[in-house]
Short mmCIF file of C-alpha atoms in Angstrom, two decimals:
data_model
loop_
_atom_site.label_atom_id
_atom_site.label_comp_id
_atom_site.label_asym_id
_atom_site.label_seq_id
_atom_site.Cartn_x
_atom_site.Cartn_y
_atom_site.Cartn_z
CA MET A 1 -21.42 6.60 -0.43
CA SER A 2 -22.43 7.25 3.13
CA GLU A 3 -22.47 4.93 6.09
CA SER A 4 -26.22 5.39 6.44
CA LYS A 5 -27.02 3.46 3.26
CA PRO A 6 -29.54 0.66 3.70
CA ALA A 7 -27.80 -2.54 4.65
CA SER A 8 -30.28 -4.96 3.16
CA PRO A 9 -28.31 -5.91 0.05
CA THR A 10 -25.09 -6.40 1.94
CA PRO A 11 -23.69 -9.33 3.84
CA ALA A 12 -23.59 -7.13 6.90
CA ALA A 13 -27.28 -7.77 7.31
CA SER A 14 -26.92 -11.53 7.22
CA SER A 15 -28.65 -13.17 10.18
CA ALA A 16 -27.23 -16.64 9.53
CA SER A 17 -25.92 -18.40 12.59
CA ILE A 18 -22.16 -18.60 12.82
CA TRP A 19 -22.55 -22.36 13.27
CA HIS A 20 -24.76 -22.62 10.17
CA THR A 21 -21.65 -22.19 8.03
CA LEU A 22 -20.27 -25.49 9.35
CA ARG A 23 -22.67 -27.41 7.09
CA HIS A 24 -20.23 -26.71 4.24
CA LYS A 25 -17.83 -29.67 4.23
CA GLN A 26 -14.77 -27.86 2.88
CA PHE A 27 -15.26 -24.91 5.23
CA ARG A 28 -15.70 -27.26 8.20
CA ALA A 29 -12.50 -29.18 7.41
CA LEU A 30 -10.41 -26.06 6.83
CA TRP A 31 -11.84 -24.35 9.91
CA ALA A 32 -11.09 -27.33 12.17
CA SER A 33 -7.54 -27.80 10.88
CA GLY A 34 -7.01 -24.06 11.11
CA GLY A 35 -8.04 -24.17 14.76
CA VAL A 36 -5.46 -26.86 15.45
CA TYR A 37 -2.83 -24.86 13.56
CA PHE A 38 -3.67 -21.69 15.51
CA ILE A 39 -3.32 -23.59 18.80
CA GLY A 40 0.09 -24.88 17.78
CA ASN A 41 1.26 -21.42 16.78
CA ALA A 42 -0.04 -19.94 20.04
CA MET A 43 1.76 -22.62 22.07
CA GLN A 44 4.97 -21.93 20.16
CA THR A 45 4.73 -18.16 20.69
CA MET A 46 3.98 -18.48 24.39
CA ALA A 47 6.84 -20.95 24.92
CA ALA A 48 9.26 -18.71 23.02
CA SER A 49 8.19 -15.65 25.03
CA TRP A 50 8.59 -17.38 28.38
CA MET A 51 11.89 -18.98 27.41
CA MET A 52 13.10 -15.50 26.44
CA VAL A 53 12.07 -14.22 29.89
CA GLN A 54 14.16 -16.99 31.48
CA ILE A 55 17.15 -16.60 29.16
CA SER A 56 17.45 -12.80 29.05
CA GLY A 57 15.10 -11.13 31.54
CA SER A 58 14.82 -8.19 29.08
CA ALA A 59 11.39 -6.71 28.33
CA PHE A 60 12.77 -5.56 24.97
CA LEU A 61 13.88 -9.06 23.92
CA VAL A 62 10.60 -10.52 25.17
CA ALA A 63 8.67 -8.01 23.05
CA LEU A 64 10.90 -8.89 20.08
CA VAL A 65 9.38 -12.38 20.10
CA GLN A 66 6.09 -10.79 19.03
CA THR A 67 8.01 -8.81 16.42
CA ALA A 68 9.64 -12.01 15.11
CA VAL A 69 6.19 -13.64 14.86
CA PHE A 70 4.44 -10.76 13.12
CA LEU A 71 7.09 -8.77 11.23
CA PRO A 72 7.04 -11.34 8.39
CA MET A 73 3.37 -10.46 7.96
CA PHE A 74 4.39 -6.88 7.27
CA ILE A 75 7.11 -7.89 4.80
CA LEU A 76 5.59 -10.87 3.00
CA SER A 77 1.80 -10.68 3.18
CA LEU A 78 1.29 -8.48 0.12
CA PRO A 79 3.56 -10.53 -2.18
CA ALA A 80 1.87 -13.63 -0.77
CA GLY A 81 -1.52 -12.10 -1.55
CA VAL A 82 -0.51 -11.52 -5.17
CA TRP A 83 0.74 -15.09 -5.49
CA ALA A 84 -2.52 -16.35 -4.00
CA ASP A 85 -4.53 -14.37 -6.58
CA ILE A 86 -2.50 -15.45 -9.63
CA THR A 87 -0.97 -18.88 -8.85
CA ASP A 88 -2.01 -22.33 -7.59
CA ARG A 89 -3.03 -21.69 -3.98
CA ARG A 90 -2.75 -25.36 -3.00
CA LYS A 91 0.92 -25.55 -4.01
CA LEU A 92 1.69 -22.25 -2.28
CA ILE A 93 0.08 -23.32 1.01
CA LEU A 94 1.67 -26.78 1.04
CA ALA A 95 5.14 -25.43 0.23
CA ALA A 96 4.96 -22.96 3.12
CA LEU A 97 3.71 -25.62 5.54
CA ILE A 98 6.48 -28.05 4.57
CA VAL A 99 9.17 -25.45 5.24
CA GLN A 100 7.50 -24.54 8.54
CA THR A 101 7.47 -28.22 9.56
CA VAL A 102 11.18 -28.63 8.87
CA ASN A 103 11.95 -25.39 10.73
CA GLY A 104 9.84 -26.52 13.70
CA ILE A 105 11.65 -29.84 13.94
CA LEU A 106 15.02 -28.07 13.91
CA LEU A 107 13.86 -25.57 16.55
CA THR A 108 12.67 -28.41 18.79
CA VAL A 109 16.01 -30.20 18.55
CA LEU A 110 18.01 -27.03 19.22
CA MET A 111 15.96 -26.09 22.27
CA LEU A 112 15.93 -29.64 23.70
CA THR A 113 19.72 -29.80 23.42
CA LYS A 114 20.02 -26.24 24.79
CA VAL A 115 22.19 -25.23 21.85
CA GLY A 116 20.25 -22.10 20.88
CA GLY A 117 20.31 -18.76 22.67
CA PRO A 118 18.12 -15.65 22.23
CA GLY A 119 19.37 -14.98 18.69
CA VAL A 120 18.69 -18.51 17.48
CA LEU A 121 15.26 -18.53 19.09
CA LEU A 122 14.28 -15.22 17.48
CA PHE A 123 15.55 -16.30 14.06
CA MET A 124 13.68 -19.62 14.07
CA ILE A 125 10.48 -17.94 15.23
CA PHE A 126 10.95 -15.40 12.41
CA VAL A 127 11.24 -18.24 9.86
CA SER A 128 8.06 -19.84 11.21
CA GLY A 129 6.27 -16.49 11.05
CA SER A 130 7.45 -16.08 7.44
CA CYS A 131 5.87 -19.39 6.48
CA THR A 132 2.60 -18.37 8.12
CA ALA A 133 2.72 -15.04 6.28
CA LEU A 134 3.24 -16.75 2.91
CA MET A 135 0.31 -19.15 3.28
CA SER A 136 -2.20 -16.97 5.16
CA PRO A 137 -3.70 -14.96 2.24
CA ALA A 138 -4.12 -18.13 0.18
CA TRP A 139 -5.67 -20.00 3.12
CA ASN A 140 -8.00 -17.12 3.98
CA SER A 141 -9.20 -16.69 0.39
CA THR A 142 -9.70 -20.47 0.16
CA ILE A 143 -11.89 -20.55 3.23
CA ILE A 144 -13.81 -17.48 2.00
CA ASP A 145 -14.49 -19.22 -1.33
CA SER A 146 -15.95 -22.24 0.48
CA VAL A 147 -19.09 -20.35 1.62
CA PRO A 148 -21.68 -18.22 -0.22
CA ARG A 149 -21.20 -14.45 -0.06
CA GLU A 150 -24.23 -13.90 2.18
CA GLU A 151 -22.61 -16.16 4.80
CA LEU A 152 -19.27 -14.38 4.69
CA PRO A 153 -19.64 -12.31 7.93
CA PRO A 154 -20.60 -15.30 10.11
CA ALA A 155 -17.85 -17.35 8.45
CA ILE A 156 -15.28 -14.69 9.29
CA ASN A 157 -16.64 -14.55 12.85
CA ILE A 158 -16.31 -18.29 13.39
CA VAL A 159 -12.76 -18.26 12.01
CA SER A 160 -11.98 -15.40 14.40
CA ILE A 161 -13.49 -17.42 17.25
CA ALA A 162 -11.23 -20.36 16.38
CA TYR A 163 -8.21 -18.07 16.22
CA ASN A 164 -8.97 -16.42 19.54
CA ALA A 165 -9.93 -19.70 21.19
CA ALA A 166 -6.48 -20.89 20.19
CA ARG A 167 -4.96 -17.80 21.79
CA ALA A 168 -6.82 -18.70 24.97
CA LEU A 169 -6.26 -22.46 24.95
CA GLY A 170 -2.79 -22.48 23.36
CA PRO A 171 -0.96 -20.49 26.05
CA ALA A 172 -2.74 -22.40 28.84
CA LEU A 173 -1.68 -25.72 27.30
CA ALA A 174 1.80 -24.36 26.66
CA GLY A 175 2.12 -23.31 30.30
CA LEU A 176 1.12 -26.80 31.42
CA VAL A 177 3.56 -28.46 28.99
CA PHE A 178 6.24 -25.97 30.02
CA THR A 179 5.77 -26.89 33.70
CA LEU A 180 5.55 -30.67 33.23
CA PHE A 181 7.97 -31.38 30.39
CA GLY A 182 9.88 -28.21 29.51
CA GLY A 183 9.31 -25.41 26.99
CA ALA A 184 10.91 -27.12 23.99
CA TRP A 185 8.13 -29.73 23.77
CA ASN A 186 5.71 -26.97 22.82
CA PHE A 187 7.65 -26.59 19.59
CA ALA A 188 7.17 -30.30 18.86
CA LEU A 189 3.40 -29.95 19.32
CA ALA A 190 3.45 -26.93 16.99
CA VAL A 191 5.02 -29.18 14.33
CA ALA A 192 2.14 -31.64 14.75
CA SER A 193 -0.39 -28.83 14.24
CA THR A 194 1.36 -27.76 11.03
CA VAL A 195 1.20 -31.31 9.66
CA THR A 196 -2.54 -31.38 10.50
CA MET A 197 -3.12 -28.25 8.44
CA ALA A 198 -1.14 -29.66 5.50
CA LEU A 199 -3.15 -32.91 5.47
CA ALA A 200 -6.44 -30.99 5.52
CA MET A 201 -5.34 -28.83 2.60
CA ARG A 202 -4.37 -31.90 0.56
CA ARG A 203 -7.82 -33.39 1.12
CA ASN A 204 -9.72 -30.12 0.61
CA PRO A 205 -7.84 -28.15 -2.05
CA PRO A 206 -8.96 -24.63 -3.01
CA MET A 207 -10.96 -24.00 -6.15
CA ALA A 208 -8.85 -23.22 -9.19
CA HIS A 209 -8.87 -19.62 -10.36
CA PRO A 210 -11.39 -19.09 -13.20
CA PRO A 211 -9.77 -19.26 -16.65
CA SER A 212 -8.92 -15.92 -18.19
CA ARG A 213 -7.82 -14.81 -21.64
CA LEU A 214 -6.03 -11.85 -20.09
CA PRO A 215 -2.23 -11.81 -19.71
CA PRO A 216 -1.25 -12.97 -16.20
CA GLU A 217 -0.22 -10.31 -13.71
CA ARG A 218 3.36 -10.23 -12.52
CA LEU A 219 4.37 -9.99 -8.88
CA TRP A 220 5.38 -6.33 -8.86
CA GLY A 221 2.44 -5.26 -11.00
CA GLY A 222 0.06 -7.23 -8.81
CA MET A 223 1.41 -5.52 -5.68
CA VAL A 224 1.05 -2.10 -7.28
CA SER A 225 -2.51 -2.96 -8.34
CA ALA A 226 -3.42 -3.91 -4.78
CA LEU A 227 -1.92 -0.77 -3.27
CA ARG A 228 -3.58 1.38 -5.93
CA PHE A 229 -6.92 -0.27 -5.21
CA ALA A 230 -6.58 0.41 -1.48
CA ARG A 231 -5.49 4.01 -2.07
CA HIS A 232 -8.43 4.86 -4.32
CA SER A 233 -11.15 2.80 -2.62
CA GLN A 234 -12.43 5.08 0.12
CA THR A 235 -14.10 2.18 1.91
CA VAL A 236 -11.02 -0.07 2.01
CA LEU A 237 -8.62 2.76 2.81
CA ALA A 238 -10.68 3.77 5.85
CA GLN A 239 -10.70 0.23 7.20
CA LEU A 240 -6.95 -0.20 6.75
CA VAL A 241 -6.08 3.12 8.41
CA ARG A 242 -8.31 2.35 11.39
CA THR A 243 -6.78 -1.14 11.67
CA VAL A 244 -3.24 0.29 11.78
CA ALA A 245 -4.15 2.80 14.49
CA PHE A 246 -5.91 0.24 16.69
CA SER A 247 -3.28 -2.48 16.35
CA ALA A 248 -0.27 -0.17 16.82
CA ALA A 249 -1.62 1.06 20.16
CA GLY A 250 -3.26 -2.16 21.35
CA CYS A 251 -0.24 -4.40 20.72
CA ALA A 252 1.44 -2.94 23.81
CA LEU A 253 -0.64 -5.14 26.10
CA TRP A 254 0.08 -8.32 24.12
CA ALA A 255 3.80 -7.59 23.77
CA LEU A 256 4.38 -6.63 27.40
CA LEU A 257 2.20 -9.32 28.97
CA PRO A 258 5.16 -11.67 29.70
CA ALA A 259 6.94 -8.81 31.49
CA ILE A 260 3.75 -7.93 33.39
CA GLY A 261 3.39 -11.55 34.51
CA LYS A 262 7.02 -11.98 35.56
CA GLN A 263 8.00 -8.55 36.91
CA GLN A 264 4.72 -7.09 38.16
CA LEU A 265 2.66 -10.10 39.23
CA GLU A 266 5.59 -12.47 39.91
CA LEU A 267 3.95 -15.38 38.07
CA GLU A 268 5.49 -18.53 36.63
CA ALA A 269 4.84 -20.13 33.24
CA ALA A 270 1.42 -21.53 34.17
CA GLY A 271 0.31 -18.13 35.49
CA PHE A 272 1.44 -16.44 32.30
CA GLY A 273 -0.50 -19.00 30.28
CA LEU A 274 -3.59 -18.05 32.27
CA LEU A 275 -3.02 -14.37 31.50
CA MET A 276 -2.92 -15.16 27.78
CA GLY A 277 -5.93 -17.42 28.24
CA CYS A 278 -7.95 -14.54 29.72
CA LEU A 279 -7.21 -12.39 26.67
CA GLY A 280 -8.19 -15.17 24.30
CA GLY A 281 -11.20 -16.19 26.39
CA GLY A 282 -12.66 -12.69 26.28
CA ALA A 283 -12.21 -12.65 22.51
CA VAL A 284 -13.97 -15.99 22.12
CA GLY A 285 -16.89 -14.91 24.30
CA ILE A 286 -17.64 -11.76 22.33
CA GLY A 287 -17.32 -13.65 19.04
CA PHE A 288 -20.72 -15.32 19.57
CA PHE A 289 -22.46 -11.93 19.83
CA ILE A 290 -20.43 -9.55 17.67
CA GLY A 291 -22.61 -10.00 14.59
CA ARG A 292 -25.75 -9.03 16.48
CA LEU A 293 -23.97 -6.13 18.16
CA ARG A 294 -22.87 -4.74 14.79
CA SER A 295 -26.39 -5.11 13.40
CA ARG A 296 -27.94 -3.34 16.37
CA PHE A 297 -25.44 -0.58 17.10
CA GLY A 298 -23.50 -0.17 13.84
CA LEU A 299 -19.84 -0.54 13.08
CA GLU A 300 -18.66 2.78 14.47
CA ARG A 301 -20.28 2.44 17.88
CA VAL A 302 -18.90 -1.08 18.32
CA VAL A 303 -15.36 0.02 17.42
CA LYS A 304 -15.45 3.20 19.54
CA THR A 305 -16.70 1.29 22.58
CA ALA A 306 -13.99 -1.32 22.05
CA CYS A 307 -11.27 1.36 21.88
CA VAL A 308 -12.37 3.02 25.13
CA ALA A 309 -12.73 -0.29 26.98
CA TYR A 310 -9.36 -1.56 25.76
CA ALA A 311 -7.58 1.65 26.82
CA LEU A 312 -9.08 1.44 30.31
CA MET A 313 -8.07 -2.21 30.66
CA MET A 314 -4.48 -1.37 29.69
CA LEU A 315 -4.41 1.12 32.56
CA VAL A 316 -5.66 -1.56 34.98
CA ALA A 317 -2.92 -3.94 33.80
CA ALA A 318 -0.35 -1.16 34.06
CA TYR A 319 -1.00 -0.12 37.65
CA SER A 320 -2.41 -3.19 39.43
CA SER A 321 -0.08 -5.57 41.28
CA TRP A 322 -2.97 -7.78 42.42
CA ASP A 323 -3.79 -10.74 40.16
CA PRO A 324 -7.64 -10.81 40.06
CA PRO A 325 -8.19 -7.28 38.65
CA VAL A 326 -5.60 -7.97 35.96
CA TYR A 327 -7.25 -11.26 34.98
CA ALA A 328 -10.66 -9.56 34.76
CA ALA A 329 -9.22 -6.64 32.79
CA LEU A 330 -7.65 -9.03 30.28
CA VAL A 331 -10.98 -10.74 29.64
CA VAL A 332 -12.54 -7.36 28.79
CA ALA A 333 -9.48 -6.37 26.75
CA GLY A 334 -9.67 -9.61 24.75
CA ALA A 335 -13.36 -9.00 24.00
CA SER A 336 -12.59 -5.42 22.94
CA TRP A 337 -9.74 -6.55 20.70
CA MET A 338 -11.93 -9.13 19.00
CA ALA A 339 -14.85 -6.70 18.57
CA ALA A 340 -12.71 -4.11 16.80
CA MET A 341 -10.42 -6.37 14.74
CA SER A 342 -13.24 -8.64 13.60
CA THR A 343 -15.20 -5.59 12.47
CA PHE A 344 -12.23 -4.25 10.50
CA ASN A 345 -11.59 -7.66 8.93
CA THR A 346 -15.20 -8.30 7.96
CA ALA A 347 -15.63 -4.80 6.52
CA THR A 348 -12.47 -5.19 4.42
CA GLN A 349 -13.30 -8.61 3.02
CA THR A 350 -16.88 -7.66 2.11
CA SER A 351 -15.74 -4.52 0.28
CA VAL A 352 -13.52 -6.01 -2.44
CA PRO A 353 -14.21 -7.90 -5.70
CA PRO A 354 -12.82 -11.40 -6.30
CA TRP A 355 -9.82 -10.32 -8.39
CA VAL A 356 -8.20 -8.59 -5.42
CA ARG A 357 -9.65 -10.62 -2.54
CA ALA A 358 -6.49 -12.43 -1.40
CA ARG A 359 -4.56 -9.18 -1.70
CA ALA A 360 -7.18 -7.42 0.43
CA VAL A 361 -6.73 -10.12 3.08
CA ALA A 362 -2.99 -9.52 2.80
CA MET A 363 -3.35 -5.75 3.15
CA HIS A 364 -5.51 -6.20 6.24
CA THR A 365 -2.86 -8.55 7.61
CA VAL A 366 -0.10 -6.06 6.83
CA SER A 367 -2.07 -3.30 8.54
CA ALA A 368 -2.92 -5.36 11.62
CA LEU A 369 0.16 -7.46 12.19
CA GLY A 370 2.76 -5.22 10.59
CA SER A 371 1.84 -2.42 12.97
CA PHE A 372 1.64 -5.04 15.74
CA ALA A 373 5.22 -6.15 15.04
CA ILE A 374 6.68 -2.65 14.83
CA GLY A 375 4.59 -1.43 17.76
CA SER A 376 5.67 -4.37 19.92
CA ALA A 377 9.33 -3.44 19.48
CA PHE A 378 8.56 0.22 20.25
CA TRP A 379 6.55 -0.47 23.42
CA GLY A 380 9.14 -3.00 24.59
CA ALA A 381 11.97 -0.50 24.16
CA LEU A 382 9.93 2.17 25.96
CA ALA A 383 9.23 -0.20 28.85
CA ASP A 384 12.97 -0.87 29.21
CA LEU A 385 13.84 2.84 29.03
CA ALA A 386 11.03 4.08 31.29
CA SER A 387 8.77 1.50 32.97
CA LEU A 388 5.92 -0.90 32.24
CA PRO A 389 3.24 1.47 33.63
CA SER A 390 4.60 4.37 31.57
CA ALA A 391 4.59 2.36 28.33
CA LEU A 392 1.07 0.99 28.88
CA GLY A 393 -0.24 4.39 29.96
CA LEU A 394 1.07 6.02 26.79
CA ALA A 395 -0.39 3.18 24.71
CA ALA A 396 -3.80 3.78 26.32
CA LEU A 397 -3.62 7.46 25.34
CA ALA A 398 -2.67 6.47 21.79
CA MET A 399 -5.67 4.14 21.64
CA LEU A 400 -8.02 6.96 22.68
CA ALA A 401 -6.39 9.36 20.19
CA GLY A 402 -7.26 6.88 17.44
CA LEU A 403 -10.94 7.74 17.95
CA LEU A 404 -10.25 11.00 16.12
CA LEU A 405 -9.92 8.98 12.89
CA ALA A 406 -13.63 8.08 12.89
CA LYS A 407 -14.71 11.24 11.05
CA PRO A 408 -12.15 11.31 8.20
CA PHE A 409 -12.12 7.50 7.84
CA PRO A 410 -15.67 6.21 8.50
CA LEU A 411 -16.35 2.46 8.48
CA ARG A 412 -18.93 0.73 6.30
CA MET A 413 -19.61 -2.64 4.70
CA GLY A 414 -19.39 -3.06 0.93
CA GLU A 415 -22.60 -3.73 -1.01
CA ALA A 416 -23.09 -6.58 -3.45
CA GLN A 417 -23.06 -4.42 -6.59
CA GLU A 418 -19.79 -2.82 -5.48
CA VAL A 419 -17.93 -6.15 -5.51
CA THR A 420 -19.70 -8.05 -8.30
CA GLN A 421 -17.70 -7.83 -11.51
CA ALA A 422 -19.58 -6.91 -14.68
CA ASN A 423 -18.96 -7.12 -18.40
CA ALA A 424 -17.10 -4.04 -19.62
CA TRP A 425 -18.40 -1.96 -22.53
CA GLN A 426 -17.65 -4.18 -25.48
CA GLU A 427 -16.60 -1.62 -28.09
CA LEU A 428 -12.86 -0.86 -28.21
CA PHE A 429 -12.75 1.08 -31.50
CA ILE A 430 -9.31 -0.19 -32.48
CA THR A 431 -8.04 -1.68 -35.74
CA HIS A 432 -4.92 -3.47 -34.51
CA GLU A 433 -4.50 -4.72 -30.94
CA PRO A 434 -0.97 -4.14 -29.59
CA SER A 435 1.02 -6.79 -27.73
CA PRO A 436 0.33 -6.92 -23.97
CA GLU A 437 3.59 -5.29 -22.86
CA LYS A 438 3.23 -2.25 -25.17
CA GLY A 439 2.50 1.06 -23.50
CA PRO A 440 1.82 3.48 -22.01
CA ILE A 441 -1.74 3.61 -23.30
CA ALA A 442 -3.88 6.75 -23.33
CA VAL A 443 -7.65 6.33 -23.42
CA GLU A 444 -10.00 9.14 -24.40
CA THR A 445 -13.79 9.17 -24.20
CA ILE A 446 -15.48 12.10 -25.94
CA TYR A 447 -18.87 13.33 -24.76
CA ARG A 448 -21.25 15.85 -26.36
CA ILE A 449 -23.75 17.30 -23.87
CA GLU A 450 -26.12 20.25 -23.53
CA GLU A 451 -24.43 23.33 -22.05
CA HIS A 452 -26.97 23.60 -19.22
CA ASP A 453 -26.08 20.02 -18.16
CA ALA A 454 -22.37 20.82 -17.81
CA LYS A 455 -22.25 21.13 -14.03
CA ALA A 456 -24.32 18.01 -13.37
CA PHE A 457 -22.23 16.11 -15.93
CA LEU A 458 -18.95 17.16 -14.33
CA ASP A 459 -20.24 16.20 -10.88
CA ALA A 460 -21.15 12.74 -12.17
CA ILE A 461 -18.00 12.08 -14.19
CA SER A 462 -15.78 13.22 -11.32
CA GLU A 463 -16.86 10.05 -9.49
CA LEU A 464 -15.17 8.03 -12.24
CA ARG A 465 -11.76 9.32 -11.15
CA ALA A 466 -11.57 6.97 -8.14
CA VAL A 467 -12.90 4.06 -10.23
CA ARG A 468 -10.32 4.52 -13.00
CA ARG A 469 -7.42 5.08 -10.59
CA ARG A 470 -8.49 2.21 -8.34
CA ASP A 471 -8.54 -0.28 -11.22
CA GLY A 472 -5.28 0.70 -12.91
CA ALA A 473 -5.10 4.24 -14.33
CA THR A 474 -1.99 6.23 -13.46
CA LEU A 475 -3.44 9.60 -14.52
CA TRP A 476 -7.02 10.81 -14.99
CA ARG A 477 -8.47 14.19 -16.05
CA VAL A 478 -11.53 15.70 -17.72
CA TYR A 479 -11.06 18.45 -20.31
CA SER A 480 -13.51 20.91 -21.84
CA ASP A 481 -13.11 21.92 -25.48
CA LEU A 482 -12.31 25.63 -25.72
CA ALA A 483 -13.69 25.68 -29.27
CA ASN A 484 -16.92 23.83 -28.46
CA ALA A 485 -18.71 24.41 -25.14
CA ASN A 486 -20.70 21.19 -25.26
CA ARG A 487 -17.71 18.90 -25.89
CA PHE A 488 -15.85 17.19 -22.99
CA VAL A 489 -13.04 14.65 -23.03
CA GLU A 490 -12.26 12.13 -20.31
CA ARG A 491 -8.61 11.03 -20.57
CA PHE A 492 -6.67 8.53 -18.50
CA MET A 493 -3.37 6.65 -18.80
CA VAL A 494 -2.43 3.07 -18.04
CA THR A 495 1.06 1.56 -18.02
CA SER A 496 0.53 -1.09 -20.73
CA TRP A 497 -2.08 -2.69 -22.95
CA ALA A 498 -2.23 -5.66 -20.56
CA ASP A 499 -2.94 -3.28 -17.66
CA TYR A 500 -5.72 -1.68 -19.68
CA LEU A 501 -7.36 -5.03 -20.38
CA HIS A 502 -7.13 -5.89 -16.69
CA GLN A 503 -8.65 -2.52 -15.82
CA ARG A 504 -11.64 -3.15 -18.09
CA SER A 505 -12.17 -6.62 -16.60
CA ARG A 506 -12.33 -5.15 -13.07
CA LEU A 507 -15.45 -3.08 -13.72
CA THR A 508 -18.18 -3.81 -11.13
CA LEU A 509 -21.94 -3.49 -11.40
CA ALA A 510 -21.76 -0.26 -9.38
CA ASP A 511 -19.09 1.09 -11.75
CA GLN A 512 -21.22 0.13 -14.73
CA GLU A 513 -24.21 1.98 -13.24
CA LEU A 514 -22.02 5.05 -12.77
CA GLU A 515 -20.80 4.91 -16.38
CA ALA A 516 -24.40 4.60 -17.55
CA ARG A 517 -25.34 7.66 -15.48
CA VAL A 518 -22.50 9.64 -17.06
CA ARG A 519 -23.44 8.53 -20.59
CA ALA A 520 -27.05 9.51 -19.97
CA PHE A 521 -25.97 13.16 -20.42
CA GLN A 522 -24.87 12.44 -24.02
CA LEU A 523 -26.77 14.30 -26.72
CA GLU A 524 -29.48 12.09 -28.19
CA GLY A 525 -28.46 10.52 -31.47
CA VAL A 526 -24.77 11.37 -30.99
CA PRO A 527 -22.56 8.38 -30.10
CA VAL A 528 -19.98 8.49 -27.33
CA VAL A 529 -16.55 8.17 -28.97
CA MET A 530 -13.75 6.18 -27.33
CA GLN A 531 -10.20 6.37 -28.66
CA HIS A 532 -7.01 4.56 -27.68
CA PHE A 533 -3.46 5.82 -28.19
CA LEU A 534 -0.16 3.98 -27.87
CA ALA A 535 2.89 6.00 -26.80
CA GLU A 536 5.67 5.92 -29.39
CA SER A 537 9.29 5.87 -28.34
#
């Protein structure tokens, strides 16, 4: 499927105003409480970063604050995505928020009494980040479910605006609180924001998962299913690879900003808050126009422009010791960051069916923030070993090198028929159904076609490989019968009978159309034969 496909059936073409989505009561409540929560988290991160500057003076330890915030996303987001897809999302979100509240109270007390040092600060921030990682996929899928599919892109945009507005407002407020009352009080305000989110979730719980007669997925199997889906969905894989490349290079500016403010510009806490505010402010500003920019110029041009602009702004921040150019560069960098990351996020979430939606959110989070966490530690260590300009200059080159991924991993939005689940072919041709855990299962479909149709048939059925592997098959091949030139067998393997039933349930309208196209080659009057085999020990 090429990027040049007409966009009319897709949510990418939606012209709904980003504010139009606020008419949905549940979305409005979750969005507002999420904005408060984002502000609290941003205040906590800024306060922790600046306290680390004061305590240690090490660019590496300062960068590790970003790692402590985002590394849990890399470790926990995918398991959290599975839990969000198969368990009660309300209970999962509330449990994570309660633990985060208790941790925040303890962090506030420790910092007010000056008991904790760098290690304690990093650990408590890591625990808070872990709670955010556990609840994020469930919260994101809940807010997605609260709007119709055609309003999904503007809904994602307005959530991104809230997030980036928090990154602009949060650090500025944190700098003010830091100056007037001390850094520890930012942690107390972060606790208040967490309680706000919990109360909103209690009043606006997510929809229950639709009932299913299928055996429930287990954690490990659900994680494998998500990774398999990403590996064999060309659209999703491209978006995740591009997200990793952009975030790994771009995180250098975010991670090293405290060191830039303190060492290069000689700012205090309020000045650092303004630096962060410029990044967030640029992101908020572009958020109001990004939908129209994508519609007019396409995904690739928006992302490529954002990469070039962001790389140039990193160079300005690296080599300027005068405040105004750095502030201006950060506004442009924030807009570029938002333009690219929002495009990746929207493309990912519009390209997956409901059964894997929370896991897709989790995989995007892992790609974006996991690489952010690891990259932050790398760029911080490099800045300590070499210098701030050297680290930022190399990061700018890495950002530009990421443009080479555009050809092998092109971006596109998913179409409605690609994410709408359909009824599988009803016939199973079995006498006795095995128990769900039995397996492996081999499935064979036997086709009889005209010899002159062989090439066209093989071209069509080869497209089923990605579909079968994406939805659960571990092996897939097509065989020709050496004794009969017009007989072909499609064979694939799944781990268990439960996995096979899940695979059948994941068929989309686009997959069903492809199967119909393959079956159209069948000799008239001759039925397609499907057979199932259970491996014996």
